[in-house]
Amino acid sequence: QAVFKTMVPAAKSGITASLILGIGRALGETMAVVMLAGNATEIPTGLFQSFRTLTANIVLEMGYAGEVQMGALFATGLVLLIFIAIINFLMGLVRSDKNSDKAKIKKEWLGALKNKINFSKVGKVVSWIAAIFGGLFLVAIIVYILIMGLPHISWNLLFGEFELGSDSVTIFPSIVATFMTVVVSLIIAIPLGVAAAIFLNEYTKKGNKLITMVRSAVDILSGVPSIVYGLFGAATFVLLFGGSSSILAGSLTISIMLLPTVIRSTEESLKSVPDAFREGSLALGAGKLRTIFKVVLPSAMPGIISAVILSIGRVVSESAPFMYTMGTSLGAMPTGYLSSSTTLAVALYALSRENFHTNEAYATACVLIIIVLALNLLAEFVGKKLQKKLSGDSSNGIRTKHKRKAR
């Protein structure tokens, strides 16, 4: 009862944000659909028929599109944006429909239904089923990839030198390019996203129409399909850096893509910090900025760590935005951020699509999972150390103030 009658209603804002992210991911997923859906250009009549999504259509036709067809593909991206905007509008109606007659009727209907059904017990059973279902899928994917990939991991695959025209495959340049992309994108997205979340939560007034529009824009951006970001990056950053694909163009594209996730995750974490913490700090004489950095941010650090982990996973796992900004072919070691290269996810797609290097593709997937796990553990470790340090500095400052007052 505490979970479903108190905690869930209090977390409604975050749950709605997660729904928007999930729907956006479903609409915008590209590479998994391309590899599995069959990509037939006809109207499907059943669940077991080959089909092609809008995102898959952009990926499959971009490589050979002429001027007119290119315009049609950009128009397809616009249609996807309209879908996301409509979904966000409908979500906004659900959130704001508290005092309307329909909401009252709905509340009365739910109240009558609650008398007949024990929602707490039903919710508990559904939660357990969902947790087991998700856990089994996670274990199944990881175990399958490890079984198929570990036997084919070799020194040459991981650290060999790239040779043009050779049958031997090495993913070392892709590993280096992936780490370079992670570093640059996090350096850009995390400070900007956290600063934007602090502004939205700590410095703005409730009910401000401009801030409402900003939040709506962030929600729309969080649901924009990744292939649309790829189109934007190809039309802006690639042209900005001389018209050729580069790691820097890909990093800037994915940075924009990460911003909504970082902003929403951080903002929800800041909302969860009790106002009593802020009031206590201000009562002791601390200023607004000091209160934010010494009291609010350390308390919200778990959510910020989650945002960093989500961002790392998004950078490492995305492929569609990088295909048109960084390159699609396995190549030599990048010499700098203006070099063209592929991330591990794009390399995995390149190895698997022709079925000539299936074993190497499984090995690459295995390496990808290991790297994601290692980066997540590193982010959590650094975040906990930072939280401990900030909390320690805050408590030391409060003790010093008390000593000065006592004197």
mmCIF file of C-alpha atoms in Angstrom:
data_model
loop_
_atom_site.group_PDB
_atom_site.id
_atom_site.type_symbol
_atom_site.label_atom_id
_atom_site.label_comp_id
_atom_site.label_asym_id
_atom_site.label_seq_id
_atom_site.Cartn_x
_atom_site.Cartn_y
_atom_site.Cartn_z
ATOM 1 C CA GLN A 1 0.000 0.000 0.000
ATOM 2 C CA ALA A 2 2.877 2.370 0.786
ATOM 3 C CA VAL A 3 4.442 1.701 -2.616
ATOM 4 C CA PHE A 4 1.318 1.975 -4.777
ATOM 5 C CA LYS A 5 -0.586 4.642 -2.819
ATOM 6 C CA THR A 6 2.260 6.929 -1.712
ATOM 7 C CA MET A 7 5.547 6.359 -3.543
ATOM 8 C CA VAL A 8 4.215 5.782 -7.077
ATOM 9 C CA PRO A 9 1.969 8.914 -7.094
ATOM 10 C CA ALA A 10 4.888 10.951 -5.697
ATOM 11 C CA ALA A 11 7.144 9.641 -8.484
ATOM 12 C CA LYS A 12 4.602 10.360 -11.217
ATOM 13 C CA SER A 13 6.817 12.954 -12.907
ATOM 14 C CA GLY A 14 9.772 10.581 -13.198
ATOM 15 C CA ILE A 15 7.564 7.697 -14.335
ATOM 16 C CA THR A 16 6.085 9.886 -17.080
ATOM 17 C CA ALA A 17 9.603 10.872 -18.173
ATOM 18 C CA SER A 18 10.599 7.215 -18.340
ATOM 19 C CA LEU A 19 7.509 6.421 -20.425
ATOM 20 C CA ILE A 20 8.431 9.180 -22.865
ATOM 21 C CA LEU A 21 11.999 7.834 -23.086
ATOM 22 C CA GLY A 22 10.700 4.308 -23.639
ATOM 23 C CA ILE A 23 8.224 5.285 -26.350
ATOM 24 C CA GLY A 24 10.912 7.383 -28.044
ATOM 25 C CA ARG A 25 13.290 4.437 -27.954
ATOM 26 C CA ALA A 26 10.626 2.159 -29.455
ATOM 27 C CA LEU A 27 9.872 4.614 -32.252
ATOM 28 C CA GLY A 28 13.506 5.464 -32.872
ATOM 29 C CA GLU A 29 15.298 2.109 -32.651
ATOM 30 C CA THR A 30 17.087 1.508 -35.927
ATOM 31 C CA MET A 31 19.795 -1.134 -36.159
ATOM 32 C CA ALA A 32 18.070 -3.913 -34.198
ATOM 33 C CA VAL A 33 14.985 -3.478 -36.386
ATOM 34 C CA VAL A 34 17.065 -3.427 -39.587
ATOM 35 C CA MET A 35 18.707 -6.733 -38.623
ATOM 36 C CA LEU A 36 15.490 -8.517 -37.616
ATOM 37 C CA ALA A 37 12.404 -7.093 -39.339
ATOM 38 C CA GLY A 38 13.001 -8.273 -42.925
ATOM 39 C CA ASN A 39 12.587 -4.712 -44.273
ATOM 40 C CA ALA A 40 9.900 -5.463 -46.872
ATOM 41 C CA THR A 41 8.423 -2.266 -48.338
ATOM 42 C CA GLU A 42 4.761 -3.219 -48.025
ATOM 43 C CA ILE A 43 1.955 -2.680 -45.548
ATOM 44 C CA PRO A 44 2.090 -5.489 -42.940
ATOM 45 C CA THR A 45 -1.088 -7.497 -42.396
ATOM 46 C CA GLY A 46 0.060 -9.531 -39.380
ATOM 47 C CA LEU A 47 2.560 -9.728 -36.546
ATOM 48 C CA PHE A 48 4.686 -12.370 -38.299
ATOM 49 C CA GLN A 49 5.142 -10.548 -41.603
ATOM 50 C CA SER A 50 8.264 -8.771 -42.833
ATOM 51 C CA PHE A 51 8.045 -4.982 -42.492
ATOM 52 C CA ARG A 52 10.127 -1.797 -42.620
ATOM 53 C CA THR A 53 10.004 1.022 -40.079
ATOM 54 C CA LEU A 54 10.588 4.691 -40.855
ATOM 55 C CA THR A 55 13.998 4.645 -39.159
ATOM 56 C CA ALA A 56 15.065 1.508 -41.031
ATOM 57 C CA ASN A 57 13.972 3.118 -44.294
ATOM 58 C CA ILE A 58 16.287 6.077 -43.653
ATOM 59 C CA VAL A 59 19.292 3.834 -42.902
ATOM 60 C CA LEU A 60 18.766 1.498 -45.851
ATOM 61 C CA GLU A 61 18.228 4.224 -48.468
ATOM 62 C CA MET A 62 20.622 6.922 -47.271
ATOM 63 C CA GLY A 63 23.677 5.326 -48.869
ATOM 64 C CA TYR A 64 22.427 5.614 -52.446
ATOM 65 C CA ALA A 65 19.872 8.434 -52.183
ATOM 66 C CA GLY A 66 19.882 11.179 -54.798
ATOM 67 C CA GLU A 67 18.871 14.776 -54.202
ATOM 68 C CA VAL A 68 15.109 14.191 -54.356
ATOM 69 C CA GLN A 69 15.246 10.969 -52.339
ATOM 70 C CA MET A 70 17.506 12.650 -49.773
ATOM 71 C CA GLY A 71 14.845 15.306 -49.290
ATOM 72 C CA ALA A 72 12.245 12.566 -48.811
ATOM 73 C CA LEU A 73 14.429 10.916 -46.138
ATOM 74 C CA PHE A 74 14.768 14.211 -44.261
ATOM 75 C CA ALA A 75 10.975 14.567 -44.529
ATOM 76 C CA THR A 76 10.705 11.100 -42.975
ATOM 77 C CA GLY A 77 12.775 12.407 -40.055
ATOM 78 C CA LEU A 78 10.302 15.291 -39.745
ATOM 79 C CA VAL A 79 7.399 12.806 -39.586
ATOM 80 C CA LEU A 80 9.177 11.001 -36.733
ATOM 81 C CA LEU A 81 9.584 14.324 -34.907
ATOM 82 C CA ILE A 82 5.857 15.017 -35.311
ATOM 83 C CA PHE A 83 5.062 11.584 -33.839
ATOM 84 C CA ILE A 84 7.223 12.344 -30.795
ATOM 85 C CA ALA A 85 5.647 15.803 -30.369
ATOM 86 C CA ILE A 86 2.134 14.277 -30.456
ATOM 87 C CA ILE A 87 3.101 11.662 -27.851
ATOM 88 C CA ASN A 88 4.534 14.347 -25.561
ATOM 89 C CA PHE A 89 1.374 16.434 -25.997
ATOM 90 C CA LEU A 90 -0.804 13.469 -25.021
ATOM 91 C CA MET A 91 1.431 12.753 -22.013
ATOM 92 C CA GLY A 92 1.075 16.399 -20.994
ATOM 93 C CA LEU A 93 -2.722 16.091 -21.132
ATOM 94 C CA VAL A 94 -2.571 13.022 -18.894
ATOM 95 C CA ARG A 95 -0.404 14.876 -16.367
ATOM 96 C CA SER A 96 -2.499 18.065 -16.324
ATOM 97 C CA ASP A 97 -5.929 16.393 -16.337
ATOM 98 C CA LYS A 98 -6.347 16.555 -12.527
ATOM 99 C CA ASN A 99 -9.351 18.798 -11.969
ATOM 100 C CA SER A 100 -11.374 18.092 -15.091
ATOM 101 C CA ASP A 101 -14.723 16.285 -15.034
ATOM 102 C CA LYS A 102 -13.194 13.313 -16.846
ATOM 103 C CA ALA A 103 -10.496 13.035 -14.182
ATOM 104 C CA LYS A 104 -13.161 13.072 -11.418
ATOM 105 C CA ILE A 105 -15.194 10.382 -13.189
ATOM 106 C CA LYS A 106 -12.049 8.338 -13.661
ATOM 107 C CA LYS A 107 -11.180 8.728 -9.971
ATOM 108 C CA GLU A 108 -14.663 7.609 -8.906
ATOM 109 C CA TRP A 109 -14.518 4.630 -11.268
ATOM 110 C CA LEU A 110 -11.094 3.622 -9.936
ATOM 111 C CA GLY A 111 -12.351 4.016 -6.358
ATOM 112 C CA ALA A 112 -15.248 1.644 -7.051
ATOM 113 C CA LEU A 113 -12.882 -0.815 -8.722
ATOM 114 C CA LYS A 114 -10.467 -0.698 -5.767
ATOM 115 C CA ASN A 115 -13.240 -1.872 -3.468
ATOM 116 C CA LYS A 116 -13.569 -5.026 -5.558
ATOM 117 C CA ILE A 117 -9.878 -5.672 -6.321
ATOM 118 C CA ASN A 118 -6.938 -5.551 -3.942
ATOM 119 C CA PHE A 119 -4.642 -3.352 -6.040
ATOM 120 C CA SER A 120 -1.718 -3.659 -3.625
ATOM 121 C CA LYS A 121 -1.549 -7.441 -3.947
ATOM 122 C CA VAL A 122 -2.084 -7.343 -7.705
ATOM 123 C CA GLY A 123 0.630 -4.686 -8.061
ATOM 124 C CA LYS A 124 3.033 -6.758 -5.982
ATOM 125 C CA VAL A 125 2.476 -9.840 -8.166
ATOM 126 C CA VAL A 126 2.834 -7.836 -11.386
ATOM 127 C CA SER A 127 6.036 -6.202 -10.072
ATOM 128 C CA TRP A 128 7.579 -9.581 -9.254
ATOM 129 C CA ILE A 129 6.634 -10.989 -12.662
ATOM 130 C CA ALA A 130 8.107 -7.925 -14.425
ATOM 131 C CA ALA A 131 11.333 -8.122 -12.382
ATOM 132 C CA ILE A 132 11.775 -11.844 -13.084
ATOM 133 C CA PHE A 133 10.936 -11.356 -16.760
ATOM 134 C CA GLY A 134 13.476 -8.532 -17.176
ATOM 135 C CA GLY A 135 16.146 -10.353 -15.161
ATOM 136 C CA LEU A 136 15.791 -13.544 -17.188
ATOM 137 C CA PHE A 137 16.123 -11.645 -20.458
ATOM 138 C CA LEU A 138 19.232 -9.840 -19.212
ATOM 139 C CA VAL A 139 20.864 -13.080 -18.042
ATOM 140 C CA ALA A 140 19.895 -14.875 -21.272
ATOM 141 C CA ILE A 141 21.415 -12.161 -23.482
ATOM 142 C CA ILE A 142 24.659 -11.897 -21.491
ATOM 143 C CA VAL A 143 25.152 -15.678 -21.167
ATOM 144 C CA TYR A 144 24.413 -16.273 -24.862
ATOM 145 C CA ILE A 145 26.802 -13.543 -26.031
ATOM 146 C CA LEU A 146 29.563 -14.741 -23.684
ATOM 147 C CA ILE A 147 29.177 -18.370 -24.814
ATOM 148 C CA MET A 148 29.216 -17.395 -28.496
ATOM 149 C CA GLY A 149 31.855 -14.671 -28.237
ATOM 150 C CA LEU A 150 34.494 -15.644 -25.656
ATOM 151 C CA PRO A 151 35.956 -18.602 -27.657
ATOM 152 C CA HIS A 152 36.630 -16.277 -30.623
ATOM 153 C CA ILE A 153 38.359 -13.441 -28.752
ATOM 154 C CA SER A 154 42.012 -13.400 -29.777
ATOM 155 C CA TRP A 155 45.021 -11.142 -29.397
ATOM 156 C CA ASN A 156 44.884 -10.197 -33.069
ATOM 157 C CA LEU A 157 41.194 -9.288 -32.841
ATOM 158 C CA LEU A 158 41.769 -7.031 -29.831
ATOM 159 C CA PHE A 159 45.201 -5.527 -30.496
ATOM 160 C CA GLY A 160 46.205 -6.451 -34.054
ATOM 161 C CA GLU A 161 47.182 -3.920 -36.715
ATOM 162 C CA PHE A 162 44.730 -3.103 -39.460
ATOM 163 C CA GLU A 163 45.784 -4.240 -42.940
ATOM 164 C CA LEU A 164 43.795 -3.129 -45.979
ATOM 165 C CA GLY A 165 42.531 -6.107 -47.976
ATOM 166 C CA SER A 166 43.475 -8.652 -45.303
ATOM 167 C CA ASP A 167 41.033 -11.335 -44.136
ATOM 168 C CA SER A 168 42.134 -10.932 -40.526
ATOM 169 C CA VAL A 169 39.918 -8.605 -38.498
ATOM 170 C CA THR A 170 40.974 -6.283 -35.684
ATOM 171 C CA ILE A 171 38.682 -4.072 -33.612
ATOM 172 C CA PHE A 172 41.443 -2.206 -31.763
ATOM 173 C CA PRO A 173 40.884 1.037 -33.772
ATOM 174 C CA SER A 174 37.161 0.803 -32.955
ATOM 175 C CA ILE A 175 37.896 0.327 -29.245
ATOM 176 C CA VAL A 176 40.106 3.436 -29.248
ATOM 177 C CA ALA A 177 37.513 5.435 -31.219
ATOM 178 C CA THR A 178 34.769 4.355 -28.780
ATOM 179 C CA PHE A 179 36.747 5.551 -25.747
ATOM 180 C CA MET A 180 37.571 8.834 -27.495
ATOM 181 C CA THR A 181 33.893 9.372 -28.254
ATOM 182 C CA VAL A 182 32.840 8.544 -24.669
ATOM 183 C CA VAL A 183 35.348 11.023 -23.207
ATOM 184 C CA VAL A 184 34.428 13.955 -25.466
ATOM 185 C CA SER A 185 30.661 13.412 -25.296
ATOM 186 C CA LEU A 186 30.662 13.162 -21.489
ATOM 187 C CA ILE A 187 32.872 16.255 -21.131
ATOM 188 C CA ILE A 188 30.305 18.197 -23.174
ATOM 189 C CA ALA A 189 26.988 16.648 -22.102
ATOM 190 C CA ILE A 190 27.394 16.067 -18.339
ATOM 191 C CA PRO A 191 28.344 19.656 -17.254
ATOM 192 C CA LEU A 192 25.782 21.248 -19.584
ATOM 193 C CA GLY A 193 23.037 18.794 -18.619
ATOM 194 C CA VAL A 194 23.643 19.077 -14.859
ATOM 195 C CA ALA A 195 23.834 22.895 -15.082
ATOM 196 C CA ALA A 196 20.567 23.011 -17.058
ATOM 197 C CA ALA A 197 18.866 20.741 -14.515
ATOM 198 C CA ILE A 198 20.087 22.926 -11.629
ATOM 199 C CA PHE A 199 18.697 26.013 -13.364
ATOM 200 C CA LEU A 200 15.327 24.386 -14.079
ATOM 201 C CA ASN A 201 14.892 23.002 -10.565
ATOM 202 C CA GLU A 202 16.610 25.547 -8.311
ATOM 203 C CA TYR A 203 16.343 28.945 -10.017
ATOM 204 C CA THR A 204 12.975 28.952 -11.778
ATOM 205 C CA LYS A 205 9.465 29.667 -10.523
ATOM 206 C CA LYS A 206 6.685 27.123 -10.783
ATOM 207 C CA GLY A 207 4.127 27.860 -13.464
ATOM 208 C CA ASN A 208 6.504 29.878 -15.656
ATOM 209 C CA LYS A 209 5.337 29.332 -19.244
ATOM 210 C CA LEU A 210 8.811 29.730 -20.715
ATOM 211 C CA ILE A 211 10.201 27.024 -18.389
ATOM 212 C CA THR A 212 7.248 24.783 -19.251
ATOM 213 C CA MET A 213 8.146 25.176 -22.922
ATOM 214 C CA VAL A 214 11.795 24.365 -22.163
ATOM 215 C CA ARG A 215 10.789 21.189 -20.305
ATOM 216 C CA SER A 216 8.515 20.195 -23.185
ATOM 217 C CA ALA A 217 11.392 20.727 -25.612
ATOM 218 C CA VAL A 218 13.644 18.536 -23.448
ATOM 219 C CA ASP A 219 10.991 15.800 -23.404
ATOM 220 C CA ILE A 220 10.655 15.962 -27.193
ATOM 221 C CA LEU A 221 14.438 15.806 -27.619
ATOM 222 C CA SER A 222 14.610 12.788 -25.315
ATOM 223 C CA GLY A 223 12.242 10.920 -27.603
ATOM 224 C CA VAL A 224 13.760 11.973 -30.937
ATOM 225 C CA PRO A 225 14.945 8.858 -32.835
ATOM 226 C CA SER A 226 18.698 8.384 -32.976
ATOM 227 C CA ILE A 227 18.686 8.294 -36.778
ATOM 228 C CA VAL A 228 17.247 11.836 -36.802
ATOM 229 C CA TYR A 229 20.225 12.966 -34.714
ATOM 230 C CA GLY A 230 22.418 11.229 -37.276
ATOM 231 C CA LEU A 231 20.798 13.200 -40.091
ATOM 232 C CA PHE A 232 21.260 16.423 -38.129
ATOM 233 C CA GLY A 233 24.936 15.628 -37.435
ATOM 234 C CA ALA A 234 25.573 14.804 -41.092
ATOM 235 C CA ALA A 235 23.944 18.054 -42.211
ATOM 236 C CA THR A 236 25.763 20.269 -39.673
ATOM 237 C CA PHE A 237 28.895 18.925 -37.958
ATOM 238 C CA VAL A 238 30.191 16.873 -40.889
ATOM 239 C CA LEU A 239 29.895 19.889 -43.187
ATOM 240 C CA LEU A 240 31.398 22.107 -40.469
ATOM 241 C CA PHE A 241 34.574 19.980 -40.353
ATOM 242 C CA GLY A 242 35.246 19.889 -44.054
ATOM 243 C CA GLY A 243 32.555 17.548 -45.330
ATOM 244 C CA SER A 244 34.172 14.307 -44.159
ATOM 245 C CA SER A 245 33.209 12.002 -41.298
ATOM 246 C CA SER A 246 35.189 12.391 -38.083
ATOM 247 C CA ILE A 247 35.210 11.316 -34.433
ATOM 248 C CA LEU A 248 34.621 14.934 -33.389
ATOM 249 C CA ALA A 249 31.480 15.204 -35.546
ATOM 250 C CA GLY A 250 30.152 11.973 -34.047
ATOM 251 C CA SER A 251 30.991 13.084 -30.497
ATOM 252 C CA LEU A 252 29.201 16.424 -30.899
ATOM 253 C CA THR A 253 26.145 14.666 -32.365
ATOM 254 C CA ILE A 254 25.897 12.151 -29.530
ATOM 255 C CA SER A 255 26.469 14.953 -26.978
ATOM 256 C CA ILE A 256 23.290 16.681 -28.133
ATOM 257 C CA MET A 257 21.543 13.325 -27.985
ATOM 258 C CA LEU A 258 22.657 12.765 -24.374
ATOM 259 C CA LEU A 259 21.586 16.179 -23.048
ATOM 260 C CA PRO A 260 17.849 15.394 -22.556
ATOM 261 C CA THR A 261 18.643 12.185 -20.660
ATOM 262 C CA VAL A 262 21.146 13.941 -18.378
ATOM 263 C CA ILE A 263 18.802 16.899 -17.774
ATOM 264 C CA ARG A 264 15.748 14.781 -16.929
ATOM 265 C CA SER A 265 17.645 12.285 -14.738
ATOM 266 C CA THR A 266 19.439 15.047 -12.814
ATOM 267 C CA GLU A 267 16.295 17.139 -12.433
ATOM 268 C CA GLU A 268 14.345 14.208 -10.986
ATOM 269 C CA SER A 269 17.228 13.585 -8.549
ATOM 270 C CA LEU A 270 17.222 17.238 -7.465
ATOM 271 C CA LYS A 271 13.454 17.099 -6.935
ATOM 272 C CA SER A 272 13.911 14.146 -4.587
ATOM 273 C CA VAL A 273 16.157 16.185 -2.234
ATOM 274 C CA PRO A 274 13.969 17.390 0.686
ATOM 275 C CA ASP A 275 13.471 21.162 0.946
ATOM 276 C CA ALA A 276 14.461 20.905 4.612
ATOM 277 C CA PHE A 277 18.070 20.340 3.504
ATOM 278 C CA ARG A 278 18.065 23.605 1.566
ATOM 279 C CA GLU A 279 16.312 25.514 4.339
ATOM 280 C CA GLY A 280 18.724 24.197 6.973
ATOM 281 C CA SER A 281 21.750 25.240 4.924
ATOM 282 C CA LEU A 282 20.324 28.700 4.234
ATOM 283 C CA ALA A 283 19.463 29.098 7.939
ATOM 284 C CA LEU A 284 23.107 28.449 8.832
ATOM 285 C CA GLY A 285 24.132 31.362 6.626
ATOM 286 C CA ALA A 286 25.154 29.538 3.429
ATOM 287 C CA GLY A 287 24.323 31.217 0.138
ATOM 288 C CA LYS A 288 22.191 29.773 -2.648
ATOM 289 C CA LEU A 289 25.137 28.583 -4.748
ATOM 290 C CA ARG A 290 26.980 27.090 -1.770
ATOM 291 C CA THR A 291 23.820 25.280 -0.698
ATOM 292 C CA ILE A 292 23.449 23.764 -4.155
ATOM 293 C CA PHE A 293 27.045 22.554 -4.418
ATOM 294 C CA LYS A 294 27.562 21.501 -0.786
ATOM 295 C CA VAL A 295 24.145 20.151 0.181
ATOM 296 C CA VAL A 296 21.832 19.546 -2.782
ATOM 297 C CA LEU A 297 24.264 18.017 -5.293
ATOM 298 C CA PRO A 298 25.804 15.496 -2.835
ATOM 299 C CA SER A 299 22.290 14.363 -1.884
ATOM 300 C CA ALA A 300 21.346 14.037 -5.572
ATOM 301 C CA MET A 301 24.607 12.317 -6.546
ATOM 302 C CA PRO A 302 23.083 8.810 -6.943
ATOM 303 C CA GLY A 303 20.752 10.159 -9.625
ATOM 304 C CA ILE A 304 23.580 12.023 -11.335
ATOM 305 C CA ILE A 305 25.658 8.824 -11.323
ATOM 306 C CA SER A 306 22.698 7.069 -12.956
ATOM 307 C CA ALA A 307 22.633 9.801 -15.623
ATOM 308 C CA VAL A 308 26.362 9.279 -16.289
ATOM 309 C CA ILE A 309 25.905 5.501 -16.513
ATOM 310 C CA LEU A 310 22.943 5.908 -18.885
ATOM 311 C CA SER A 311 25.017 8.301 -20.995
ATOM 312 C CA ILE A 312 27.973 5.920 -21.193
ATOM 313 C CA GLY A 313 25.703 3.067 -22.185
ATOM 314 C CA ARG A 314 24.013 5.234 -24.818
ATOM 315 C CA VAL A 315 27.342 6.314 -26.360
ATOM 316 C CA VAL A 316 28.743 2.791 -26.490
ATOM 317 C CA SER A 317 25.561 1.136 -27.744
ATOM 318 C CA GLU A 318 24.361 3.631 -30.368
ATOM 319 C CA SER A 319 25.235 3.049 -33.985
ATOM 320 C CA ALA A 320 22.821 4.962 -36.231
ATOM 321 C CA PRO A 321 24.080 8.495 -35.312
ATOM 322 C CA PHE A 322 27.686 7.436 -35.902
ATOM 323 C CA MET A 323 27.120 5.853 -39.301
ATOM 324 C CA TYR A 324 26.712 9.241 -40.994
ATOM 325 C CA THR A 325 29.079 11.257 -38.819
ATOM 326 C CA MET A 326 32.058 8.946 -38.089
ATOM 327 C CA GLY A 327 32.061 6.278 -40.814
ATOM 328 C CA THR A 328 30.826 2.737 -41.430
ATOM 329 C CA SER A 329 33.908 0.775 -42.504
ATOM 330 C CA LEU A 330 36.579 -0.775 -40.319
ATOM 331 C CA GLY A 331 39.786 1.179 -40.797
ATOM 332 C CA ALA A 332 43.194 2.049 -39.429
ATOM 333 C CA MET A 333 43.962 3.544 -36.026
ATOM 334 C CA PRO A 334 42.561 7.100 -35.695
ATOM 335 C CA THR A 335 45.271 9.750 -35.502
ATOM 336 C CA GLY A 336 43.067 12.408 -33.904
ATOM 337 C CA TYR A 337 39.536 13.630 -33.429
ATOM 338 C CA LEU A 338 39.276 14.698 -37.059
ATOM 339 C CA SER A 339 39.988 11.144 -38.241
ATOM 340 C CA SER A 340 37.233 8.926 -39.588
ATOM 341 C CA SER A 341 36.608 5.744 -37.598
ATOM 342 C CA THR A 342 33.909 3.393 -36.295
ATOM 343 C CA THR A 343 32.656 2.724 -32.788
ATOM 344 C CA LEU A 344 32.349 -0.856 -31.541
ATOM 345 C CA ALA A 345 28.594 -0.887 -32.180
ATOM 346 C CA VAL A 346 29.056 0.173 -35.821
ATOM 347 C CA ALA A 347 31.925 -2.307 -36.193
ATOM 348 C CA LEU A 348 29.623 -5.035 -34.859
ATOM 349 C CA TYR A 349 26.991 -4.158 -37.450
ATOM 350 C CA ALA A 350 29.602 -4.058 -40.229
ATOM 351 C CA LEU A 351 30.942 -7.502 -39.265
ATOM 352 C CA SER A 352 27.526 -9.139 -38.963
ATOM 353 C CA ARG A 353 25.665 -7.806 -41.994
ATOM 354 C CA GLU A 354 27.549 -9.813 -44.665
ATOM 355 C CA ASN A 355 27.801 -13.044 -42.609
ATOM 356 C CA PHE A 356 31.504 -13.354 -43.506
ATOM 357 C CA HIS A 357 32.752 -12.576 -39.991
ATOM 358 C CA THR A 358 29.980 -13.898 -37.730
ATOM 359 C CA ASN A 359 32.410 -15.279 -35.121
ATOM 360 C CA GLU A 360 34.244 -11.946 -34.954
ATOM 361 C CA ALA A 361 30.875 -10.180 -34.617
ATOM 362 C CA TYR A 362 29.994 -12.298 -31.562
ATOM 363 C CA ALA A 363 33.453 -11.630 -30.100
ATOM 364 C CA THR A 364 32.951 -7.892 -30.670
ATOM 365 C CA ALA A 365 29.575 -8.053 -28.915
ATOM 366 C CA CYS A 366 31.246 -9.800 -25.987
ATOM 367 C CA VAL A 367 33.938 -7.088 -25.790
ATOM 368 C CA LEU A 368 31.206 -4.431 -25.995
ATOM 369 C CA ILE A 369 29.335 -5.892 -23.012
ATOM 370 C CA ILE A 370 32.544 -6.147 -20.960
ATOM 371 C CA ILE A 371 33.483 -2.521 -21.746
ATOM 372 C CA VAL A 372 29.997 -1.242 -20.843
ATOM 373 C CA LEU A 373 30.146 -3.133 -17.529
ATOM 374 C CA ALA A 374 33.646 -1.809 -16.760
ATOM 375 C CA LEU A 375 32.709 1.797 -17.588
ATOM 376 C CA ASN A 376 29.533 1.566 -15.469
ATOM 377 C CA LEU A 377 31.489 0.244 -12.469
ATOM 378 C CA LEU A 378 34.096 2.981 -12.930
ATOM 379 C CA ALA A 379 31.415 5.708 -13.100
ATOM 380 C CA GLU A 380 29.733 4.361 -9.952
ATOM 381 C CA PHE A 381 33.069 4.200 -8.087
ATOM 382 C CA VAL A 382 34.046 7.754 -9.054
ATOM 383 C CA GLY A 383 30.557 9.045 -8.225
ATOM 384 C CA LYS A 384 30.599 7.499 -4.741
ATOM 385 C CA LYS A 385 34.056 8.934 -4.053
ATOM 386 C CA LEU A 386 32.876 12.365 -5.219
ATOM 387 C CA GLN A 387 29.704 12.116 -3.112
ATOM 388 C CA LYS A 388 31.748 11.184 -0.034
ATOM 389 C CA LYS A 389 34.158 14.056 -0.629
ATOM 390 C CA LEU A 390 31.393 16.633 -1.151
ATOM 391 C CA SER A 391 29.497 15.383 1.890
ATOM 392 C CA GLY A 392 32.675 15.499 3.965
ATOM 393 C CA ASP A 393 33.438 19.052 2.851
ATOM 394 C CA SER A 394 29.864 20.060 3.676
ATOM 395 C CA SER A 395 29.928 18.534 7.183
ATOM 396 C CA ASN A 396 33.349 20.066 7.882
ATOM 397 C CA GLY A 397 32.044 23.479 6.842
ATOM 398 C CA ILE A 398 29.020 23.153 9.135
ATOM 399 C CA ARG A 399 31.231 22.112 12.070
ATOM 400 C CA THR A 400 33.495 25.132 11.461
ATOM 401 C CA LYS A 401 30.472 27.461 11.482
ATOM 402 C CA HIS A 402 29.253 25.968 14.765
ATOM 403 C CA LYS A 403 32.722 26.405 16.350
ATOM 404 C CA ARG A 404 32.882 30.045 15.238
ATOM 405 C CA LYS A 405 29.408 30.749 16.686
ATOM 406 C CA ALA A 406 30.372 29.042 19.976
ATOM 407 C CA ARG A 407 33.456 31.270 20.255
#
